[in-house]
Amino acid sequence: MLVAKNLSFGYERQILEKVSLGLKAGETLSIMGVSGSGKSTLLHILSSFLKPQGGEVRIFGDDIYTLPTNKLLALRRNDIGIIFQSHYLFSGFSAQENLEVAALLSGEKIDAETLSLFGISEILPQNIGTLSGGQQQRLSIARILTKRPKIIFADEPTGNLDRETAFSVMQLLFDYVKLTQSSLVFVTHDPILANKALYAYRLEKTQLVPLK
């Protein structure tokens, strides 16, 4: 599903040096590290938005940084889902309208199974401003998963939530990965959440170090 080999990247200092990893369908991988260690940089490289200075990233066997532009855009549109710490919902709109915009952009139907899993169905008529932080993040994630991406990249997806809500939201995401046999790579500062992933790493001194 996802294979990265010998990734290197740096600006004024080296951030990544010969980093390698692999992920199959239905598997999860977490990345921890102090601020500035390069976690988000690595995530951006893996998700096709930042070309490494060395090494390669293969998704479904294709080196994504040698793909023609039209094929790379199709990969991003159809197979890659990116979840951010901030929910980026449209304020002033209802939950239903936010989902409809996402479905329109992706060309996919709103997935009732995903809505049910994330407990979204009952809040569809509500305005975004009336939802709790946990509800907004669950809606944000469900909106991204509408297109049923095969690989999900999440950058501190629960960083703005209290720990109990964060664990609840992440468990729903793990359940979704198992249900759909997609793959998940996520960045977190929480060691307990990190260790819930099948593969857990800390990015330290340009290298990925296993947590377990």
PDB file of N, CA and C in Angstrom, residues 1-3 20-32 42 46 170 174 177 182-188 190-203 208-212:
ATOM      1  N   MET A   1       0.832  -1.200   0.000  1.00  0.00           N
ATOM      2  CA  MET A   1       0.000   0.000   0.000  1.00  0.00           C
ATOM      3  C   MET A   1       0.876   1.264   0.000  1.00  0.00           C
ATOM      4  N   LEU A   2       1.758   1.367   0.999  1.00  0.00           N
ATOM      5  CA  LEU A   2       2.653   2.526   1.124  1.00  0.00           C
ATOM      6  C   LEU A   2       4.050   2.041   1.484  1.00  0.00           C
ATOM      7  N   VAL A   3       5.030   2.444   0.699  1.00  0.00           N
ATOM      8  CA  VAL A   3       6.423   2.102   0.982  1.00  0.00           C
ATOM      9  C   VAL A   3       7.273   3.349   0.784  1.00  0.00           C
ATOM     10  N   SER A  20      12.944   4.998   6.291  1.00  0.00           N
ATOM     11  CA  SER A  20      12.183   4.008   5.531  1.00  0.00           C
ATOM     12  C   SER A  20      11.037   3.464   6.380  1.00  0.00           C
ATOM     13  N   LEU A  21       9.923   3.129   5.725  1.00  0.00           N
ATOM     14  CA  LEU A  21       8.780   2.520   6.398  1.00  0.00           C
ATOM     15  C   LEU A  21       7.879   1.868   5.364  1.00  0.00           C
ATOM     16  N   GLY A  22       6.995   1.000   5.835  1.00  0.00           N
ATOM     17  CA  GLY A  22       6.041   0.351   4.953  1.00  0.00           C
ATOM     18  C   GLY A  22       4.728   0.106   5.667  1.00  0.00           C
ATOM     19  N   LEU A  23       3.640   0.094   4.911  1.00  0.00           N
ATOM     20  CA  LEU A  23       2.320  -0.063   5.508  1.00  0.00           C
ATOM     21  C   LEU A  23       1.416  -0.810   4.536  1.00  0.00           C
ATOM     22  N   LYS A  24       0.730  -1.837   5.060  1.00  0.00           N
ATOM     23  CA  LYS A  24      -0.198  -2.619   4.248  1.00  0.00           C
ATOM     24  C   LYS A  24      -1.644  -2.203   4.545  1.00  0.00           C
ATOM     25  N   ALA A  25      -2.558  -2.718   3.744  1.00  0.00           N
ATOM     26  CA  ALA A  25      -3.981  -2.439   3.947  1.00  0.00           C
ATOM     27  C   ALA A  25      -4.414  -2.885   5.341  1.00  0.00           C
ATOM     28  N   GLY A  26      -5.179  -2.030   6.019  1.00  0.00           N
ATOM     29  CA  GLY A  26      -5.682  -2.352   7.345  1.00  0.00           C
ATOM     30  C   GLY A  26      -4.719  -2.068   8.474  1.00  0.00           C
ATOM     31  N   GLU A  27      -3.532  -1.513   8.164  1.00  0.00           N
ATOM     32  CA  GLU A  27      -2.530  -1.258   9.194  1.00  0.00           C
ATOM     33  C   GLU A  27      -2.475   0.220   9.577  1.00  0.00           C
ATOM     34  N   THR A  28      -1.981   0.472  10.786  1.00  0.00           N
ATOM     35  CA  THR A  28      -1.869   1.838  11.299  1.00  0.00           C
ATOM     36  C   THR A  28      -0.443   2.091  11.767  1.00  0.00           C
ATOM     37  N   LEU A  29      -0.019   3.349  11.637  1.00  0.00           N
ATOM     38  CA  LEU A  29       1.342   3.736  12.013  1.00  0.00           C
ATOM     39  C   LEU A  29       1.309   5.122  12.634  1.00  0.00           C
ATOM     40  N   SER A  30       1.949   5.262  13.778  1.00  0.00           N
ATOM     41  CA  SER A  30       1.990   6.556  14.467  1.00  0.00           C
ATOM     42  C   SER A  30       3.406   7.112  14.471  1.00  0.00           C
ATOM     43  N   ILE A  31       3.491   8.449  14.509  1.00  0.00           N
ATOM     44  CA  ILE A  31       4.776   9.138  14.559  1.00  0.00           C
ATOM     45  C   ILE A  31       4.738  10.159  15.690  1.00  0.00           C
ATOM     46  N   MET A  32       5.644  10.039  16.640  1.00  0.00           N
ATOM     47  CA  MET A  32       5.796  11.010  17.718  1.00  0.00           C
ATOM     48  C   MET A  32       7.091  11.785  17.515  1.00  0.00           C
ATOM     49  N   LEU A  42       7.659  14.883   7.391  1.00  0.00           N
ATOM     50  CA  LEU A  42       7.586  13.495   6.939  1.00  0.00           C
ATOM     51  C   LEU A  42       6.185  13.170   6.435  1.00  0.00           C
ATOM     52  N   LEU A  46       5.145  11.851   2.691  1.00  0.00           N
ATOM     53  CA  LEU A  46       4.434  10.596   2.473  1.00  0.00           C
ATOM     54  C   LEU A  46       3.116  10.805   1.737  1.00  0.00           C
ATOM     55  N   MET A 170     -10.201   8.949  18.044  1.00  0.00           N
ATOM     56  CA  MET A 170      -9.187   8.101  17.427  1.00  0.00           C
ATOM     57  C   MET A 170      -9.652   6.653  17.342  1.00  0.00           C
ATOM     58  N   PHE A 174      -9.672   4.271  14.089  1.00  0.00           N
ATOM     59  CA  PHE A 174      -9.130   2.911  14.024  1.00  0.00           C
ATOM     60  C   PHE A 174     -10.200   1.923  13.543  1.00  0.00           C
ATOM     61  N   VAL A 177     -10.630   2.226   9.792  1.00  0.00           N
ATOM     62  CA  VAL A 177      -9.525   1.592   9.060  1.00  0.00           C
ATOM     63  C   VAL A 177      -9.736   0.080   8.995  1.00  0.00           C
ATOM     64  N   SER A 182      -8.448   0.232   4.909  1.00  0.00           N
ATOM     65  CA  SER A 182      -7.593   1.331   4.457  1.00  0.00           C
ATOM     66  C   SER A 182      -6.339   1.321   5.335  1.00  0.00           C
ATOM     67  N   SER A 183      -5.485   2.314   5.199  1.00  0.00           N
ATOM     68  CA  SER A 183      -4.284   2.427   6.027  1.00  0.00           C
ATOM     69  C   SER A 183      -4.236   3.817   6.643  1.00  0.00           C
ATOM     70  N   LEU A 184      -3.619   3.932   7.811  1.00  0.00           N
ATOM     71  CA  LEU A 184      -3.586   5.200   8.533  1.00  0.00           C
ATOM     72  C   LEU A 184      -2.180   5.509   9.024  1.00  0.00           C
ATOM     73  N   VAL A 185      -1.708   6.709   8.723  1.00  0.00           N
ATOM     74  CA  VAL A 185      -0.468   7.246   9.292  1.00  0.00           C
ATOM     75  C   VAL A 185      -0.844   8.509  10.046  1.00  0.00           C
ATOM     76  N   PHE A 186      -0.515   8.582  11.332  1.00  0.00           N
ATOM     77  CA  PHE A 186      -0.903   9.773  12.085  1.00  0.00           C
ATOM     78  C   PHE A 186       0.220  10.257  12.997  1.00  0.00           C
ATOM     79  N   VAL A 187       0.245  11.569  13.175  1.00  0.00           N
ATOM     80  CA  VAL A 187       1.192  12.236  14.070  1.00  0.00           C
ATOM     81  C   VAL A 187       0.468  12.563  15.372  1.00  0.00           C
ATOM     82  N   THR A 188       1.123  12.319  16.497  1.00  0.00           N
ATOM     83  CA  THR A 188       0.522  12.619  17.791  1.00  0.00           C
ATOM     84  C   THR A 188       1.603  12.950  18.807  1.00  0.00           C
ATOM     85  N   ASP A 190       0.729  12.218  22.036  1.00  0.00           N
ATOM     86  CA  ASP A 190       0.274  11.385  23.138  1.00  0.00           C
ATOM     87  C   ASP A 190       0.843   9.970  23.004  1.00  0.00           C
ATOM     88  N   PRO A 191       1.704   9.537  23.930  1.00  0.00           N
ATOM     89  CA  PRO A 191       2.317   8.208  23.816  1.00  0.00           C
ATOM     90  C   PRO A 191       1.313   7.062  23.911  1.00  0.00           C
ATOM     91  N   ILE A 192       0.222   7.266  24.647  1.00  0.00           N
ATOM     92  CA  ILE A 192      -0.783   6.201  24.747  1.00  0.00           C
ATOM     93  C   ILE A 192      -1.492   6.026  23.408  1.00  0.00           C
ATOM     94  N   LEU A 193      -1.874   7.143  22.790  1.00  0.00           N
ATOM     95  CA  LEU A 193      -2.484   7.059  21.460  1.00  0.00           C
ATOM     96  C   LEU A 193      -1.507   6.477  20.450  1.00  0.00           C
ATOM     97  N   ALA A 194      -0.263   6.913  20.530  1.00  0.00           N
ATOM     98  CA  ALA A 194       0.747   6.432  19.587  1.00  0.00           C
ATOM     99  C   ALA A 194       0.879   4.919  19.656  1.00  0.00           C
ATOM    100  N   ASN A 195       0.867   4.375  20.857  1.00  0.00           N
ATOM    101  CA  ASN A 195       1.071   2.939  21.032  1.00  0.00           C
ATOM    102  C   ASN A 195      -0.153   2.109  20.688  1.00  0.00           C
ATOM    103  N   LYS A 196      -1.274   2.755  20.403  1.00  0.00           N
ATOM    104  CA  LYS A 196      -2.451   2.038  19.924  1.00  0.00           C
ATOM    105  C   LYS A 196      -2.300   1.640  18.454  1.00  0.00           C
ATOM    106  N   ALA A 197      -1.372   2.280  17.758  1.00  0.00           N
ATOM    107  CA  ALA A 197      -1.110   1.940  16.362  1.00  0.00           C
ATOM    108  C   ALA A 197      -0.338   0.623  16.286  1.00  0.00           C
ATOM    109  N   LEU A 198      -0.480  -0.075  15.171  1.00  0.00           N
ATOM    110  CA  LEU A 198       0.254  -1.317  14.976  1.00  0.00           C
ATOM    111  C   LEU A 198       1.762  -1.054  14.987  1.00  0.00           C
ATOM    112  N   TYR A 199       2.174   0.022  14.322  1.00  0.00           N
ATOM    113  CA  TYR A 199       3.571   0.442  14.313  1.00  0.00           C
ATOM    114  C   TYR A 199       3.654   1.832  14.932  1.00  0.00           C
ATOM    115  N   ALA A 200       4.511   1.987  15.917  1.00  0.00           N
ATOM    116  CA  ALA A 200       4.652   3.267  16.610  1.00  0.00           C
ATOM    117  C   ALA A 200       6.116   3.687  16.595  1.00  0.00           C
ATOM    118  N   TYR A 201       6.357   4.938  16.183  1.00  0.00           N
ATOM    119  CA  TYR A 201       7.722   5.440  16.058  1.00  0.00           C
ATOM    120  C   TYR A 201       7.857   6.814  16.702  1.00  0.00           C
ATOM    121  N   ARG A 202       9.086   7.118  17.086  1.00  0.00           N
ATOM    122  CA  ARG A 202       9.465   8.465  17.482  1.00  0.00           C
ATOM    123  C   ARG A 202      10.489   8.969  16.474  1.00  0.00           C
ATOM    124  N   LEU A 203      10.260  10.182  15.961  1.00  0.00           N
ATOM    125  CA  LEU A 203      11.225  10.788  15.057  1.00  0.00           C
ATOM    126  C   LEU A 203      12.248  11.537  15.902  1.00  0.00           C
ATOM    127  N   LEU A 208      13.672   7.417  12.433  1.00  0.00           N
ATOM    128  CA  LEU A 208      12.502   6.833  13.083  1.00  0.00           C
ATOM    129  C   LEU A 208      12.960   5.749  14.035  1.00  0.00           C
ATOM    130  N   VAL A 209      12.609   5.898  15.327  1.00  0.00           N
ATOM    131  CA  VAL A 209      12.984   4.936  16.354  1.00  0.00           C
ATOM    132  C   VAL A 209      11.717   4.241  16.834  1.00  0.00           C
ATOM    133  N   PRO A 210      11.636   2.906  16.790  1.00  0.00           N
ATOM    134  CA  PRO A 210      10.435   2.201  17.249  1.00  0.00           C
ATOM    135  C   PRO A 210      10.141   2.470  18.719  1.00  0.00           C
ATOM    136  N   LEU A 211       8.845   2.662  19.025  1.00  0.00           N
ATOM    137  CA  LEU A 211       8.440   2.854  20.422  1.00  0.00           C
ATOM    138  C   LEU A 211       8.210   1.526  21.116  1.00  0.00           C
ATOM    139  N   LYS A 212       7.973   0.475  20.333  1.00  0.00           N
ATOM    140  CA  LYS A 212       7.677  -0.825  20.947  1.00  0.00           C
ATOM    141  C   LYS A 212       8.222  -1.938  20.080  1.00  0.00           C
TER     142      LYS A 212
END
